[in-house]
Amino acid sequence: MSLTTQFIAELIRAANEADRLTPFEVKRLINRSIATIRDMREEIGIPGSNRAKDVVIDLQVAVARTDSLSAAEIRDTLIDAADMIRTLKILLDGKE
């Protein structure tokens, strides 16, 4: 299992336990997601985006609001991150 696949699994497990995560754990997971998405986009050749509908922007907002996010919002954020990373992994695998 690749590191990317393991991270996706970690995000999904964390999403299923969103009510038990500390704000520090949530921030760590989201920040890792942001870094992973940026790195994968760069590797694929997708330019950065400043659009309002960019998942990275949504993740950055979530990091800033971590202390006030509900368990449902944390779950949704982690699932969104996992979905984006999975999609980028598919694109990278197809590129090889």
Coordinates of C-alpha atoms in Angstrom, one line a residue:
M1 CA 0.0 0.0 0.0
S2 CA 1.4 3.4 -1.0
L3 CA 1.9 6.3 1.4
T4 CA -0.8 8.2 -0.4
T5 CA -3.3 5.3 0.0
Q6 CA -2.4 5.0 3.6
F7 CA -3.0 8.7 4.1
I8 CA -6.4 8.5 2.4
A9 CA -7.3 5.6 4.8
E10 CA -6.1 7.7 7.7
L11 CA -8.3 10.6 6.7
I12 CA -11.3 8.4 6.3
R13 CA -10.7 6.7 9.7
A14 CA -10.3 10.1 11.3
A15 CA -13.5 11.3 9.6
N16 CA -15.4 8.4 11.2
E17 CA -14.1 9.4 14.6
A18 CA -14.4 13.2 14.1
D19 CA -16.1 13.6 17.5
R20 CA -13.0 12.2 19.3
L21 CA -10.3 14.2 17.5
T22 CA -8.6 17.1 19.3
P23 CA -8.3 20.5 17.5
F24 CA -4.5 19.8 17.2
E25 CA -5.2 16.4 15.4
V26 CA -7.7 18.1 13.1
K27 CA -5.2 20.9 12.2
R28 CA -2.4 18.4 11.6
L29 CA -4.5 16.2 9.3
I30 CA -5.9 19.2 7.3
N31 CA -2.4 20.8 7.0
R32 CA -1.0 17.5 5.7
S33 CA -3.9 17.3 3.3
I34 CA -3.1 20.8 1.9
A35 CA 0.6 20.0 1.5
T36 CA -0.2 16.7 -0.2
I37 CA -2.7 18.2 -2.6
R38 CA -0.3 21.0 -3.5
D39 CA 2.5 18.5 -4.1
M40 CA 0.4 16.2 -6.2
R41 CA -1.0 19.1 -8.3
E42 CA 2.5 20.3 -8.9
E43 CA 3.6 16.8 -10.0
I44 CA 0.7 16.5 -12.4
G45 CA 1.2 20.0 -13.7
I46 CA -2.0 21.6 -12.4
P47 CA -1.4 25.2 -11.6
G48 CA -2.4 26.7 -8.3
S49 CA -5.8 28.3 -8.1
N50 CA -7.1 31.3 -6.3
R51 CA -10.8 30.6 -7.2
A52 CA -13.3 30.5 -4.4
K53 CA -14.3 26.9 -5.3
D54 CA -10.8 25.5 -4.7
V55 CA -10.7 22.7 -2.1
V56 CA -7.4 24.0 -0.8
I57 CA -8.9 27.3 0.1
D58 CA -11.8 25.5 1.8
L59 CA -9.2 23.4 3.8
Q60 CA -7.3 26.6 4.8
V61 CA -10.5 28.1 6.1
A62 CA -11.3 25.0 8.0
V63 CA -7.8 25.1 9.6
A64 CA -8.4 28.7 10.7
R65 CA -11.8 27.7 12.2
T66 CA -10.8 24.4 13.7
D67 CA -11.7 25.3 17.2
S68 CA -15.3 26.2 16.2
L69 CA -16.0 23.3 13.7
S70 CA -18.6 20.8 14.6
A71 CA -17.9 17.1 14.4
A72 CA -20.0 17.0 11.2
E73 CA -18.0 19.8 9.6
I74 CA -14.7 18.1 10.6
R75 CA -16.0 14.9 9.0
D76 CA -17.0 16.6 5.8
T77 CA -13.7 18.5 5.6
L78 CA -11.7 15.3 6.0
I79 CA -13.8 13.4 3.5
D80 CA -13.4 16.2 1.0
A81 CA -9.6 16.2 1.5
A82 CA -9.5 12.4 1.1
D83 CA -11.6 12.6 -2.1
M84 CA -9.4 15.2 -3.7
I85 CA -6.2 13.2 -2.8
R86 CA -7.8 10.1 -4.2
T87 CA -8.7 11.8 -7.4
L88 CA -5.2 13.3 -7.8
K89 CA -3.7 9.8 -7.1
I90 CA -5.8 8.4 -9.9
L91 CA -4.6 11.1 -12.3
L92 CA -1.0 10.5 -11.2
D93 CA -1.3 6.7 -11.7
G94 CA -2.8 7.3 -15.1
K95 CA 0.1 9.5 -16.0
E96 CA 2.7 6.8 -15.3

